XYZ file of C-alpha atoms in Angstrom:
235
model
C -35.198 -103.340 15.945
C -39.115 -102.958 15.542
C -39.467 -100.136 17.890
C -36.743 -98.609 17.253
C -37.713 -98.269 13.539
C -41.097 -97.107 14.988
C -39.902 -94.429 17.051
C -37.738 -92.916 14.167
C -41.028 -92.715 12.494
C -42.328 -90.173 14.893
C -39.796 -88.135 15.004
C -40.779 -84.464 13.360
C -38.951 -83.353 10.776
C -37.586 -86.630 9.826
C -38.323 -87.590 5.770
C -37.297 -90.478 5.078
C -34.806 -93.553 6.495
C -33.267 -96.040 5.060
C -32.434 -99.245 6.353
C -29.001 -100.121 5.290
C -26.673 -103.250 5.569
C -29.486 -105.950 6.903
C -27.393 -109.209 7.781
C -29.756 -112.380 5.893
C -28.853 -114.224 8.998
C -31.893 -114.286 11.473
C -32.983 -110.384 9.516
C -36.122 -109.016 11.970
C -39.109 -110.468 9.363
C -41.285 -108.434 11.840
C -39.621 -105.174 10.855
C -41.413 -105.648 7.784
C -44.459 -104.077 9.176
C -43.430 -100.962 9.479
C -42.368 -100.681 5.911
C -46.129 -100.780 5.246
C -47.159 -98.605 8.153
C -45.102 -95.484 8.154
C -44.333 -93.806 4.703
C -41.176 -92.568 6.477
C -39.513 -95.993 6.349
C -38.081 -95.947 2.024
C -39.074 -98.758 0.517
C -35.435 -100.162 0.614
C -33.383 -102.680 2.243
C -30.056 -103.117 1.504
C -28.892 -107.298 1.997
C -25.171 -107.742 1.507
C -26.424 -111.697 0.392
C -22.274 -112.152 -0.416
C -22.876 -115.669 -2.623
C -26.039 -118.134 -2.806
C -24.141 -121.369 -3.594
C -24.655 -123.554 0.428
C -20.451 -124.606 -0.628
C -19.670 -121.238 -0.282
C -22.067 -119.790 1.632
C -20.806 -122.524 4.916
C -16.951 -121.657 3.994
C -18.488 -117.883 4.458
C -19.913 -118.808 8.193
C -22.911 -116.462 6.266
C -25.380 -118.096 8.872
C -27.943 -118.748 6.365
C -28.849 -121.439 3.422
C -29.410 -120.989 -0.250
C -32.386 -121.843 0.228
C -33.661 -119.855 3.139
C -31.677 -116.373 1.094
C -34.755 -117.288 -1.444
C -37.193 -117.354 1.261
C -36.428 -114.477 2.962
C -36.469 -112.679 -1.004
C -40.131 -114.149 -1.236
C -41.415 -113.093 1.393
C -39.940 -109.099 1.562
C -41.876 -108.603 -1.282
C -45.148 -110.141 -0.548
C -45.005 -108.121 2.454
C -43.972 -105.361 0.725
C -45.017 -104.496 -2.676
C -43.219 -102.420 -4.411
C -39.889 -102.571 -2.233
C -36.482 -101.969 -4.081
C -34.024 -104.685 -2.874
C -29.729 -103.996 -3.146
C -27.731 -106.309 -2.319
C -23.730 -107.419 -2.834
C -21.845 -110.194 -4.093
C -18.578 -111.376 -4.152
C -16.519 -113.533 -7.069
C -13.582 -115.337 -7.292
C -14.191 -116.772 -3.524
C -11.386 -119.578 -3.708
C -13.630 -122.367 -4.034
C -16.182 -120.443 -6.186
C -15.735 -123.052 -9.100
C -17.285 -123.051 -12.275
C -21.025 -125.440 -10.886
C -20.727 -122.455 -7.653
C -20.467 -119.178 -10.179
C -23.585 -120.918 -12.875
C -25.584 -120.420 -9.312
C -24.575 -117.384 -8.516
C -25.676 -116.678 -12.727
C -28.918 -118.025 -11.611
C -29.401 -116.023 -8.870
C -29.376 -112.803 -10.281
C -31.879 -113.570 -13.379
C -33.946 -114.917 -10.822
C -34.328 -112.697 -8.398
C -33.916 -109.377 -10.689
C -32.307 -107.515 -8.030
C -33.270 -103.453 -8.164
C -29.851 -102.835 -6.962
C -26.556 -105.129 -6.767
C -22.614 -104.215 -6.285
C -20.512 -106.937 -7.126
C -17.035 -107.595 -6.556
C -13.829 -109.512 -6.153
C -12.593 -111.635 -3.605
C -9.210 -110.504 -1.952
C -7.740 -111.790 0.768
C -7.712 -110.324 4.157
C -5.570 -111.527 7.444
C -7.265 -112.607 10.598
C -10.473 -114.140 8.260
C -12.037 -117.720 8.089
C -10.753 -118.210 4.310
C -7.851 -116.670 4.291
C -6.091 -119.467 4.225
C -7.849 -120.617 1.894
C -5.815 -119.138 -0.104
C -6.636 -117.013 -3.527
C -6.272 -119.240 -6.869
C -8.912 -118.065 -9.400
C -6.754 -115.581 -11.150
C -7.199 -111.869 -11.391
C -8.245 -111.759 -14.813
C -11.152 -114.495 -13.826
C -12.590 -112.731 -11.110
C -12.636 -109.489 -13.412
C -14.940 -111.623 -16.132
C -17.199 -113.035 -13.261
C -17.875 -109.883 -12.536
C -18.795 -108.469 -15.825
C -20.529 -111.107 -16.498
C -22.948 -110.506 -13.596
C -22.945 -106.365 -13.839
C -24.222 -106.975 -17.671
C -26.693 -109.039 -16.458
C -27.776 -106.843 -14.224
C -27.880 -103.456 -15.882
C -30.278 -105.453 -18.475
C -32.027 -106.233 -15.641
C -32.066 -102.525 -14.389
C -32.656 -100.794 -18.160
C -36.027 -102.852 -17.512
C -36.804 -101.874 -14.222
C -36.259 -98.067 -14.718
C -37.841 -98.180 -17.972
C -40.822 -99.101 -15.795
C -41.016 -95.599 -14.418
C -41.221 -93.295 -17.660
C -43.881 -91.005 -17.322
C -44.305 -91.845 -14.018
C -44.289 -88.572 -10.966
C -41.852 -89.687 -8.418
C -40.417 -87.825 -4.610
C -36.354 -87.137 -4.761
C -33.391 -85.493 -3.206
C -30.848 -82.865 -4.445
C -28.102 -84.072 -3.549
C -25.721 -81.393 -5.285
C -25.913 -79.563 -8.804
C -23.871 -78.244 -11.563
C -24.383 -75.523 -12.801
C -28.520 -75.460 -13.541
C -28.411 -79.427 -13.682
C -29.443 -80.941 -10.779
C -28.429 -84.864 -9.221
C -31.100 -86.394 -7.249
C -32.041 -89.786 -5.664
C -34.736 -91.482 -5.259
C -36.417 -93.456 -1.806
C -35.094 -96.376 -3.891
C -31.567 -95.295 -3.967
C -28.832 -94.805 -1.497
C -26.567 -91.751 -1.682
C -22.831 -92.674 -3.974
C -23.811 -96.648 -4.368
C -27.691 -96.077 -6.506
C -28.758 -94.617 -9.565
C -29.821 -90.994 -9.740
C -32.319 -89.056 -11.034
C -31.110 -85.959 -13.272
C -32.613 -82.845 -13.523
C -32.105 -80.213 -16.440
C -33.446 -77.289 -15.964
C -33.288 -77.096 -12.077
C -32.678 -73.630 -11.605
C -35.131 -73.453 -8.887
C -34.318 -76.762 -7.128
C -31.979 -76.337 -4.017
C -29.553 -79.059 -2.535
C -30.967 -80.522 0.633
C -34.847 -79.901 -0.579
C -37.786 -82.675 -1.312
C -39.088 -82.273 -4.831
C -41.857 -83.913 -6.972
C -41.109 -84.481 -10.438
C -41.882 -86.660 -13.382
C -39.128 -89.086 -15.497
C -39.052 -88.579 -19.261
C -36.177 -91.033 -20.238
C -34.332 -93.768 -18.956
C -31.146 -95.725 -19.102
C -29.701 -98.405 -17.117
C -28.516 -96.546 -14.073
C -29.786 -93.449 -14.616
C -33.426 -91.498 -14.608
C -33.989 -87.753 -16.305
C -36.533 -85.978 -15.002
C -38.137 -82.794 -15.811
C -39.527 -80.376 -12.391
C -41.825 -77.751 -12.601
C -41.929 -74.944 -9.317
C -45.693 -75.408 -8.534
C -45.879 -76.087 -5.037
C -43.106 -75.291 -2.636
C -40.617 -77.539 -1.316
C -40.483 -79.686 1.324
C -37.444 -78.650 3.041
C -34.703 -81.108 5.708
C -35.009 -79.890 9.431
């Protein structure tokens, strides 16, 4: 994996490379060196943890313990300062009781992921959990999801505030009239935060620009752009 990422980073014309769906069990820690040595690799890792309770991780057959998960996250942040970590969690798993959900709450508060998605459990045939049934009610699943997302909204707002007044590099994804909807290297398309730039007539979809953050919300950044330097295009 390290060699593959290194070769991708050597390809001319590529501006950003984003690592998605990195399985936490047996994570190739040597690739963290590539993040430090090559600016083309976005400081972003999407690592679907799913849960943090050892009981549930074992039932899900995730191949990693709670303690090892915490240690891996700590190592990622230590070796790659400023890296944005995204994860996805599942609530309402068949044997998720109050104790296991409390562990999940503490996990979200302790780690403070930069990006977080929470999904409610649903049964699927031919999975290890299918025979466990679906004992947690849909209302309870939704309540648990809302609790985690409320915690995450506060975390995200705090992290976004740290960008206020700073210049960041963005990629324009789409435009509506004179407003550009963009993303930074810390955001994957469609699932993460957006950087919104008004009065963006001179900005083009698919181009990179440097913008200044002027306002922040829970999941959005607002920026201004001055057309002084030519944009960098994707080839």
